[in-house]
Amino acid sequence: MTETDNLLAQNPILPTTRIVHLSDLHFGAVTPGLAERLLEQIHSLEPNLVVISGDLTQRARSREFREAAAFIKALPGQSLVVPGNHDLAAFDLPERLLYPWQKWRNFISPELEPTVEADGYLGIGLNTARRLSAHLDWSRGRINLRQLLHAEHLAKQSRPEQVCVLVTHHPFFLMDHMKHRGLVGRFGIAWPRLKAAGIDLILSGHIHLAYAHLCQGMIVAHAGSGISHRLKGEANSFNLISASKEQIQIEQMHDDGKQYVSHHHQLFKRQGEDGFVEITASAA
Ligand SMILES: [Fe+2]
Ligand SMILES: [Fe+2]
């Protein structure tokens, strides 16, 4: 029984919406056997929604997209998948510049910015990866005005009981020692507008580290790399989330070599108009 199951049993007002948040799978740079083990564990958790916040592939090769597509097809429940910077061709400039998302559309989905919903949640995906950047580091991403208006429009139309989840690849919060990676471009403009529109939770990746942070009443959660050997000093992981409009719990599940086990969890509760406050944070 996971930490989330324990809390659900203790507190019947906890929500029933269960989200598995994966990121940075990097097919093409995967630890052998881990994808199969992760899939098995996800099925056992019976999530309502599986989110993948970008970097499905290592080098945007067709064979990597095929493997990613097979993984997504095998997931239970609804899924919401957005691209990351690694899903753009790194060396084939004609492909990158002229038809950057053709493979994504061929293998993964015609949609780069999917929206999913059910009784308890609204999930809004945005593509923050860019084929060109004014910054020297082309791995950086940004949000543009069209995307901001799109997310605002959808969030404002959500029903009162739906927790509003925004999914991007690039980060809306970075710890001090990771600041050099750069927040998603136009972060400063987007943040207050997303909060005012009713976004409760932002799910991202890119850094290959797992953490959740409260920023002015809105929660930002990052998933580490689910199955790739491209690790940054932290085990492969995913986030197991229980979410409702009034309460959100985020549990980091780290791979211990045999299975993904509870590593750390945080509980947030809504407090009036100001959004969420953090109630507990503890390591397993
Ligand atoms: Fe990545
Ligand atoms: Fe990335």
mmCIF file of C-alpha atoms and ligand atoms in Angstrom:
data_model
loop_
_atom_site.group_PDB
_atom_site.id
_atom_site.type_symbol
_atom_site.label_atom_id
_atom_site.label_comp_id
_atom_site.label_asym_id
_atom_site.label_seq_id
_atom_site.Cartn_x
_atom_site.Cartn_y
_atom_site.Cartn_z
ATOM 1 C CA MET A 1 0.000 0.000 0.000
ATOM 2 C CA THR A 2 1.417 3.385 -0.994
ATOM 3 C CA GLU A 3 1.468 6.541 1.113
ATOM 4 C CA THR A 4 -1.377 7.843 -1.052
ATOM 5 C CA ASP A 5 -3.468 4.751 -0.323
ATOM 6 C CA ASN A 6 -2.849 5.230 3.399
ATOM 7 C CA LEU A 7 -4.018 8.825 3.316
ATOM 8 C CA LEU A 8 -7.015 7.965 1.181
ATOM 9 C CA ALA A 9 -8.011 5.365 3.741
ATOM 10 C CA GLN A 10 -7.548 7.810 6.624
ATOM 11 C CA ASN A 11 -9.330 10.732 5.024
ATOM 12 C CA PRO A 12 -12.487 10.055 3.020
ATOM 13 C CA ILE A 13 -12.627 13.635 1.713
ATOM 14 C CA LEU A 14 -9.466 13.023 -0.331
ATOM 15 C CA PRO A 15 -10.172 13.081 -4.057
ATOM 16 C CA THR A 16 -10.564 10.031 -6.202
ATOM 17 C CA THR A 17 -8.731 11.437 -9.222
ATOM 18 C CA ARG A 18 -5.412 9.684 -9.494
ATOM 19 C CA ILE A 19 -2.751 11.023 -11.833
ATOM 20 C CA VAL A 20 0.500 9.313 -12.748
ATOM 21 C CA HIS A 21 2.920 12.005 -13.882
ATOM 22 C CA LEU A 22 5.816 10.772 -16.025
ATOM 23 C CA SER A 23 8.472 12.789 -17.789
ATOM 24 C CA ASP A 24 11.647 12.597 -19.836
ATOM 25 C CA LEU A 25 11.333 8.969 -20.907
ATOM 26 C CA HIS A 26 13.971 9.488 -23.626
ATOM 27 C CA PHE A 27 13.342 6.371 -25.700
ATOM 28 C CA GLY A 28 16.702 5.738 -27.371
ATOM 29 C CA ALA A 29 18.458 6.216 -24.014
ATOM 30 C CA VAL A 30 16.436 3.879 -21.815
ATOM 31 C CA THR A 31 17.629 1.464 -19.131
ATOM 32 C CA PRO A 32 16.740 -2.029 -20.469
ATOM 33 C CA GLY A 33 13.632 -3.553 -18.892
ATOM 34 C CA LEU A 34 12.582 -0.406 -17.030
ATOM 35 C CA ALA A 35 9.778 0.622 -19.401
ATOM 36 C CA GLU A 36 8.125 -2.774 -19.028
ATOM 37 C CA ARG A 37 8.429 -2.645 -15.230
ATOM 38 C CA LEU A 38 7.083 0.910 -15.083
ATOM 39 C CA LEU A 39 4.114 -0.020 -17.279
ATOM 40 C CA GLU A 40 3.291 -2.932 -15.027
ATOM 41 C CA GLN A 41 3.368 -0.730 -11.932
ATOM 42 C CA ILE A 42 1.250 1.995 -13.556
ATOM 43 C CA HIS A 43 -1.407 -0.601 -14.398
ATOM 44 C CA SER A 44 -1.444 -1.754 -10.785
ATOM 45 C CA LEU A 45 -2.089 1.847 -9.642
ATOM 46 C CA GLU A 46 -5.190 2.194 -11.854
ATOM 47 C CA PRO A 47 -4.783 5.911 -12.586
ATOM 48 C CA ASN A 48 -7.527 8.033 -14.082
ATOM 49 C CA LEU A 49 -4.968 10.019 -16.040
ATOM 50 C CA VAL A 50 -1.354 9.497 -17.109
ATOM 51 C CA VAL A 51 0.567 12.666 -17.955
ATOM 52 C CA ILE A 52 3.860 12.651 -19.845
ATOM 53 C CA SER A 53 5.515 16.060 -19.745
ATOM 54 C CA GLY A 54 7.801 15.817 -22.755
ATOM 55 C CA ASP A 55 11.108 14.435 -24.016
ATOM 56 C CA LEU A 56 9.640 11.144 -25.196
ATOM 57 C CA THR A 57 12.758 10.539 -27.273
ATOM 58 C CA GLN A 58 16.503 11.063 -27.112
ATOM 59 C CA ARG A 59 17.185 12.235 -30.685
ATOM 60 C CA ALA A 60 13.734 12.423 -32.292
ATOM 61 C CA ARG A 61 14.462 9.352 -34.422
ATOM 62 C CA SER A 62 11.564 7.439 -36.005
ATOM 63 C CA ARG A 63 12.443 4.248 -34.170
ATOM 64 C CA GLU A 64 12.435 6.137 -30.825
ATOM 65 C CA PHE A 65 9.017 7.647 -31.574
ATOM 66 C CA ARG A 66 7.733 4.162 -32.469
ATOM 67 C CA GLU A 67 8.875 2.824 -29.091
ATOM 68 C CA ALA A 68 7.312 5.803 -27.310
ATOM 69 C CA ALA A 69 4.041 5.339 -29.207
ATOM 70 C CA ALA A 70 3.896 1.660 -28.179
ATOM 71 C CA PHE A 71 4.480 2.657 -24.542
ATOM 72 C CA ILE A 72 1.696 5.268 -24.653
ATOM 73 C CA LYS A 73 -0.678 2.825 -26.323
ATOM 74 C CA ALA A 74 -0.103 0.358 -23.476
ATOM 75 C CA LEU A 75 -0.985 2.904 -20.744
ATOM 76 C CA PRO A 76 -4.231 2.553 -18.797
ATOM 77 C CA GLY A 77 -6.785 5.329 -18.431
ATOM 78 C CA GLN A 78 -6.703 8.651 -20.204
ATOM 79 C CA SER A 79 -3.350 10.115 -21.233
ATOM 80 C CA LEU A 80 -2.091 13.633 -21.862
ATOM 81 C CA VAL A 81 1.273 13.889 -23.633
ATOM 82 C CA VAL A 82 3.168 17.034 -24.677
ATOM 83 C CA PRO A 83 6.493 17.347 -26.534
ATOM 84 C CA GLY A 84 9.864 18.371 -25.123
ATOM 85 C CA ASN A 85 12.980 19.851 -26.694
ATOM 86 C CA HIS A 86 14.429 16.358 -27.368
ATOM 87 C CA ASP A 87 11.441 15.577 -29.574
ATOM 88 C CA LEU A 88 12.835 18.030 -32.129
ATOM 89 C CA ALA A 89 15.612 16.895 -34.503
ATOM 90 C CA ALA A 90 18.929 18.079 -33.062
ATOM 91 C CA PHE A 91 21.205 17.641 -36.095
ATOM 92 C CA ASP A 92 18.897 17.514 -39.110
ATOM 93 C CA LEU A 93 18.352 21.254 -39.542
ATOM 94 C CA PRO A 94 15.977 21.013 -42.529
ATOM 95 C CA GLU A 95 13.732 18.721 -40.498
ATOM 96 C CA ARG A 96 14.008 20.915 -37.420
ATOM 97 C CA LEU A 97 13.281 24.146 -39.256
ATOM 98 C CA LEU A 98 10.865 23.096 -42.011
ATOM 99 C CA TYR A 99 8.738 20.316 -40.527
ATOM 100 C CA PRO A 100 9.689 20.130 -36.837
ATOM 101 C CA TRP A 101 6.662 18.186 -35.595
ATOM 102 C CA GLN A 102 5.984 15.853 -38.502
ATOM 103 C CA LYS A 103 7.282 12.758 -36.680
ATOM 104 C CA TRP A 104 5.311 13.696 -33.557
ATOM 105 C CA ARG A 105 2.171 13.953 -35.660
ATOM 106 C CA ASN A 106 2.934 10.715 -37.535
ATOM 107 C CA PHE A 107 3.816 8.557 -34.548
ATOM 108 C CA ILE A 108 2.344 10.129 -31.396
ATOM 109 C CA SER A 109 -0.652 12.315 -32.165
ATOM 110 C CA PRO A 110 -1.863 14.915 -34.663
ATOM 111 C CA GLU A 111 -2.307 17.081 -31.571
ATOM 112 C CA LEU A 112 0.644 18.889 -29.954
ATOM 113 C CA GLU A 113 -1.435 20.563 -27.269
ATOM 114 C CA PRO A 114 -4.106 18.123 -26.112
ATOM 115 C CA THR A 115 -6.869 18.844 -23.624
ATOM 116 C CA VAL A 116 -8.470 16.085 -21.568
ATOM 117 C CA GLU A 117 -11.224 16.199 -19.010
ATOM 118 C CA ALA A 118 -13.402 14.105 -16.761
ATOM 119 C CA ASP A 119 -15.689 14.781 -13.819
ATOM 120 C CA GLY A 120 -12.867 15.699 -11.446
ATOM 121 C CA TYR A 121 -10.229 17.294 -13.645
ATOM 122 C CA LEU A 122 -9.333 19.373 -16.666
ATOM 123 C CA GLY A 123 -5.878 18.801 -18.163
ATOM 124 C CA ILE A 124 -4.429 21.380 -20.547
ATOM 125 C CA GLY A 125 -1.269 20.565 -22.515
ATOM 126 C CA LEU A 126 0.995 23.210 -24.024
ATOM 127 C CA ASN A 127 4.034 22.723 -26.252
ATOM 128 C CA THR A 128 6.838 24.898 -24.873
ATOM 129 C CA ALA A 129 9.649 23.415 -27.038
ATOM 130 C CA ARG A 130 10.918 25.668 -29.838
ATOM 131 C CA ARG A 131 12.762 24.844 -33.074
ATOM 132 C CA LEU A 132 14.613 28.184 -32.868
ATOM 133 C CA SER A 133 15.678 30.302 -29.937
ATOM 134 C CA ALA A 134 17.293 33.668 -29.472
ATOM 135 C CA HIS A 135 19.108 32.056 -26.562
ATOM 136 C CA LEU A 136 22.316 30.122 -27.250
ATOM 137 C CA ASP A 137 20.832 27.168 -25.413
ATOM 138 C CA TRP A 138 18.221 25.810 -27.823
ATOM 139 C CA SER A 139 16.965 23.366 -25.224
ATOM 140 C CA ARG A 140 15.147 26.218 -23.521
ATOM 141 C CA GLY A 141 11.443 26.717 -24.059
ATOM 142 C CA ARG A 142 8.838 29.400 -23.858
ATOM 143 C CA ILE A 143 5.141 30.092 -23.727
ATOM 144 C CA ASN A 144 3.638 32.519 -26.239
ATOM 145 C CA LEU A 145 0.606 34.775 -26.046
ATOM 146 C CA ARG A 146 -1.594 32.445 -28.114
ATOM 147 C CA GLN A 147 -0.832 29.587 -25.740
ATOM 148 C CA LEU A 148 -1.469 31.738 -22.696
ATOM 149 C CA LEU A 149 -4.849 32.858 -24.043
ATOM 150 C CA HIS A 150 -5.712 29.241 -24.936
ATOM 151 C CA ALA A 151 -4.910 28.004 -21.400
ATOM 152 C CA GLU A 152 -6.729 30.940 -19.787
ATOM 153 C CA HIS A 153 -9.811 30.359 -21.922
ATOM 154 C CA LEU A 154 -9.992 26.667 -21.072
ATOM 155 C CA ALA A 155 -9.268 27.125 -17.353
ATOM 156 C CA LYS A 156 -11.933 29.804 -17.009
ATOM 157 C CA GLN A 157 -14.489 27.443 -18.560
ATOM 158 C CA SER A 158 -13.702 24.582 -16.169
ATOM 159 C CA ARG A 159 -16.404 23.408 -13.807
ATOM 160 C CA PRO A 160 -16.041 24.284 -10.094
ATOM 161 C CA GLU A 161 -15.311 20.686 -9.107
ATOM 162 C CA GLN A 162 -12.605 20.183 -11.741
ATOM 163 C CA VAL A 163 -8.990 20.547 -10.630
ATOM 164 C CA CYS A 164 -7.188 22.482 -13.392
ATOM 165 C CA VAL A 165 -3.871 20.957 -14.431
ATOM 166 C CA LEU A 166 -1.499 22.597 -16.905
ATOM 167 C CA VAL A 167 1.176 20.384 -18.498
ATOM 168 C CA THR A 168 4.339 21.774 -20.103
ATOM 169 C CA HIS A 169 7.830 20.387 -20.624
ATOM 170 C CA HIS A 170 9.736 23.435 -19.428
ATOM 171 C CA PRO A 171 9.847 24.537 -15.790
ATOM 172 C CA PHE A 172 7.819 27.180 -13.980
ATOM 173 C CA PHE A 173 9.993 26.803 -10.887
ATOM 174 C CA LEU A 174 13.658 25.938 -10.407
ATOM 175 C CA MET A 175 15.639 25.314 -7.260
ATOM 176 C CA ASP A 176 18.566 27.683 -6.747
ATOM 177 C CA HIS A 177 21.208 25.192 -7.878
ATOM 178 C CA MET A 178 19.276 24.575 -11.137
ATOM 179 C CA LYS A 179 18.572 28.202 -12.033
ATOM 180 C CA HIS A 180 21.103 28.017 -14.880
ATOM 181 C CA ARG A 181 18.683 25.766 -16.802
ATOM 182 C CA GLY A 182 16.296 28.692 -17.212
ATOM 183 C CA LEU A 183 12.595 28.987 -16.475
ATOM 184 C CA VAL A 184 10.111 28.746 -19.313
ATOM 185 C CA GLY A 185 10.267 31.995 -21.311
ATOM 186 C CA ARG A 186 7.627 34.638 -20.441
ATOM 187 C CA PHE A 187 7.219 32.979 -17.054
ATOM 188 C CA GLY A 188 6.697 36.356 -15.385
ATOM 189 C CA ILE A 189 3.773 37.282 -17.651
ATOM 190 C CA ALA A 190 2.209 33.839 -17.616
ATOM 191 C CA TRP A 191 2.298 33.029 -13.919
ATOM 192 C CA PRO A 192 -0.209 35.569 -12.516
ATOM 193 C CA ARG A 193 -2.547 35.124 -15.489
ATOM 194 C CA LEU A 194 -2.599 31.336 -15.154
ATOM 195 C CA LYS A 195 -3.282 31.641 -11.444
ATOM 196 C CA ALA A 196 -6.072 34.169 -12.013
ATOM 197 C CA ALA A 197 -7.608 31.898 -14.661
ATOM 198 C CA GLY A 198 -7.890 29.068 -12.130
ATOM 199 C CA ILE A 199 -4.928 26.779 -12.821
ATOM 200 C CA ASP A 200 -4.272 24.747 -9.658
ATOM 201 C CA LEU A 201 -1.323 22.584 -10.622
ATOM 202 C CA ILE A 202 1.456 22.785 -13.221
ATOM 203 C CA LEU A 203 3.217 19.544 -14.198
ATOM 204 C CA SER A 204 6.574 19.762 -15.966
ATOM 205 C CA GLY A 205 9.892 18.003 -16.466
ATOM 206 C CA HIS A 206 13.120 18.774 -18.385
ATOM 207 C CA ILE A 207 15.417 18.942 -15.338
ATOM 208 C CA HIS A 208 15.349 15.177 -14.599
ATOM 209 C CA LEU A 209 14.783 15.925 -10.918
ATOM 210 C CA ALA A 210 11.569 15.412 -8.936
ATOM 211 C CA TYR A 211 10.182 18.142 -6.696
ATOM 212 C CA ALA A 212 6.987 19.979 -5.857
ATOM 213 C CA HIS A 213 6.844 23.593 -4.846
ATOM 214 C CA LEU A 214 4.151 26.066 -3.851
ATOM 215 C CA CYS A 215 4.340 29.450 -5.588
ATOM 216 C CA GLN A 216 1.792 32.024 -4.420
ATOM 217 C CA GLY A 217 -0.933 29.442 -3.940
ATOM 218 C CA MET A 218 -0.324 27.504 -7.172
ATOM 219 C CA ILE A 219 1.518 24.167 -7.120
ATOM 220 C CA VAL A 220 4.356 23.285 -9.486
ATOM 221 C CA ALA A 221 5.409 19.638 -9.620
ATOM 222 C CA HIS A 222 8.289 18.217 -11.611
ATOM 223 C CA ALA A 223 8.799 14.565 -12.422
ATOM 224 C CA GLY A 224 12.274 13.101 -12.799
ATOM 225 C CA SER A 225 13.209 10.861 -15.693
ATOM 226 C CA GLY A 226 10.895 7.844 -15.722
ATOM 227 C CA ILE A 227 13.084 5.246 -17.421
ATOM 228 C CA SER A 228 16.134 6.896 -19.017
ATOM 229 C CA HIS A 229 19.729 6.390 -17.936
ATOM 230 C CA ARG A 230 20.256 10.137 -18.440
ATOM 231 C CA LEU A 231 20.058 10.769 -14.705
ATOM 232 C CA LYS A 232 21.135 13.872 -12.764
ATOM 233 C CA GLY A 233 22.160 12.293 -9.479
ATOM 234 C CA GLU A 234 18.648 11.094 -8.679
ATOM 235 C CA ALA A 235 16.942 7.747 -9.265
ATOM 236 C CA ASN A 236 14.388 7.200 -12.023
ATOM 237 C CA SER A 237 11.027 8.358 -10.754
ATOM 238 C CA PHE A 238 7.456 9.381 -11.375
ATOM 239 C CA ASN A 239 4.888 11.366 -9.418
ATOM 240 C CA LEU A 240 1.744 9.763 -8.059
ATOM 241 C CA ILE A 241 -0.838 12.491 -7.525
ATOM 242 C CA SER A 242 -4.230 12.552 -5.849
ATOM 243 C CA ALA A 243 -5.963 15.726 -6.831
ATOM 244 C CA SER A 244 -9.186 17.564 -6.289
ATOM 245 C CA LYS A 245 -10.163 21.195 -6.212
ATOM 246 C CA GLU A 246 -9.639 21.280 -2.457
ATOM 247 C CA GLN A 247 -6.693 18.989 -1.858
ATOM 248 C CA ILE A 248 -3.653 17.786 -3.778
ATOM 249 C CA GLN A 249 -1.126 15.200 -2.681
ATOM 250 C CA ILE A 250 2.070 14.581 -4.597
ATOM 251 C CA GLU A 251 4.078 11.462 -3.909
ATOM 252 C CA GLN A 252 7.460 10.900 -5.527
ATOM 253 C CA MET A 253 7.973 7.272 -6.477
ATOM 254 C CA HIS A 254 11.656 6.372 -6.944
ATOM 255 C CA ASP A 255 13.039 3.246 -8.557
ATOM 256 C CA ASP A 256 14.918 1.099 -6.017
ATOM 257 C CA GLY A 257 16.107 -1.408 -8.606
ATOM 258 C CA LYS A 258 13.103 -3.697 -8.171
ATOM 259 C CA GLN A 259 10.124 -1.353 -8.169
ATOM 260 C CA TYR A 260 9.179 2.295 -7.810
ATOM 261 C CA VAL A 261 8.682 2.994 -4.098
ATOM 262 C CA SER A 262 7.459 5.970 -2.120
ATOM 263 C CA HIS A 263 10.319 8.401 -1.550
ATOM 264 C CA HIS A 264 8.697 11.677 -0.476
ATOM 265 C CA HIS A 265 5.219 13.114 -0.292
ATOM 266 C CA GLN A 266 3.634 16.520 0.108
ATOM 267 C CA LEU A 267 0.058 17.466 0.892
ATOM 268 C CA PHE A 268 -1.501 20.782 -0.108
ATOM 269 C CA LYS A 269 -4.920 22.114 0.854
ATOM 270 C CA ARG A 270 -6.860 24.991 -0.614
ATOM 271 C CA GLN A 271 -7.261 27.946 1.693
ATOM 272 C CA GLY A 272 -9.802 30.393 0.359
ATOM 273 C CA GLU A 273 -9.119 32.638 -2.598
ATOM 274 C CA ASP A 274 -5.354 32.605 -2.054
ATOM 275 C CA GLY A 275 -5.046 29.082 -3.417
ATOM 276 C CA PHE A 276 -3.190 26.220 -1.786
ATOM 277 C CA VAL A 277 -1.055 26.010 1.333
ATOM 278 C CA GLU A 278 1.307 23.161 2.147
ATOM 279 C CA ILE A 279 0.113 21.018 5.046
ATOM 280 C CA THR A 280 2.748 18.297 5.236
ATOM 281 C CA ALA A 281 5.966 17.252 3.578
ATOM 282 C CA SER A 282 7.795 14.129 4.554
ATOM 283 C CA ALA A 283 10.246 11.569 3.310
ATOM 284 C CA ALA A 284 9.237 7.925 3.276
HETATM 285 FE FE FE B 1 14.934 15.408 -20.763
HETATM 286 FE FE FE B 2 14.097 18.646 -22.001
#
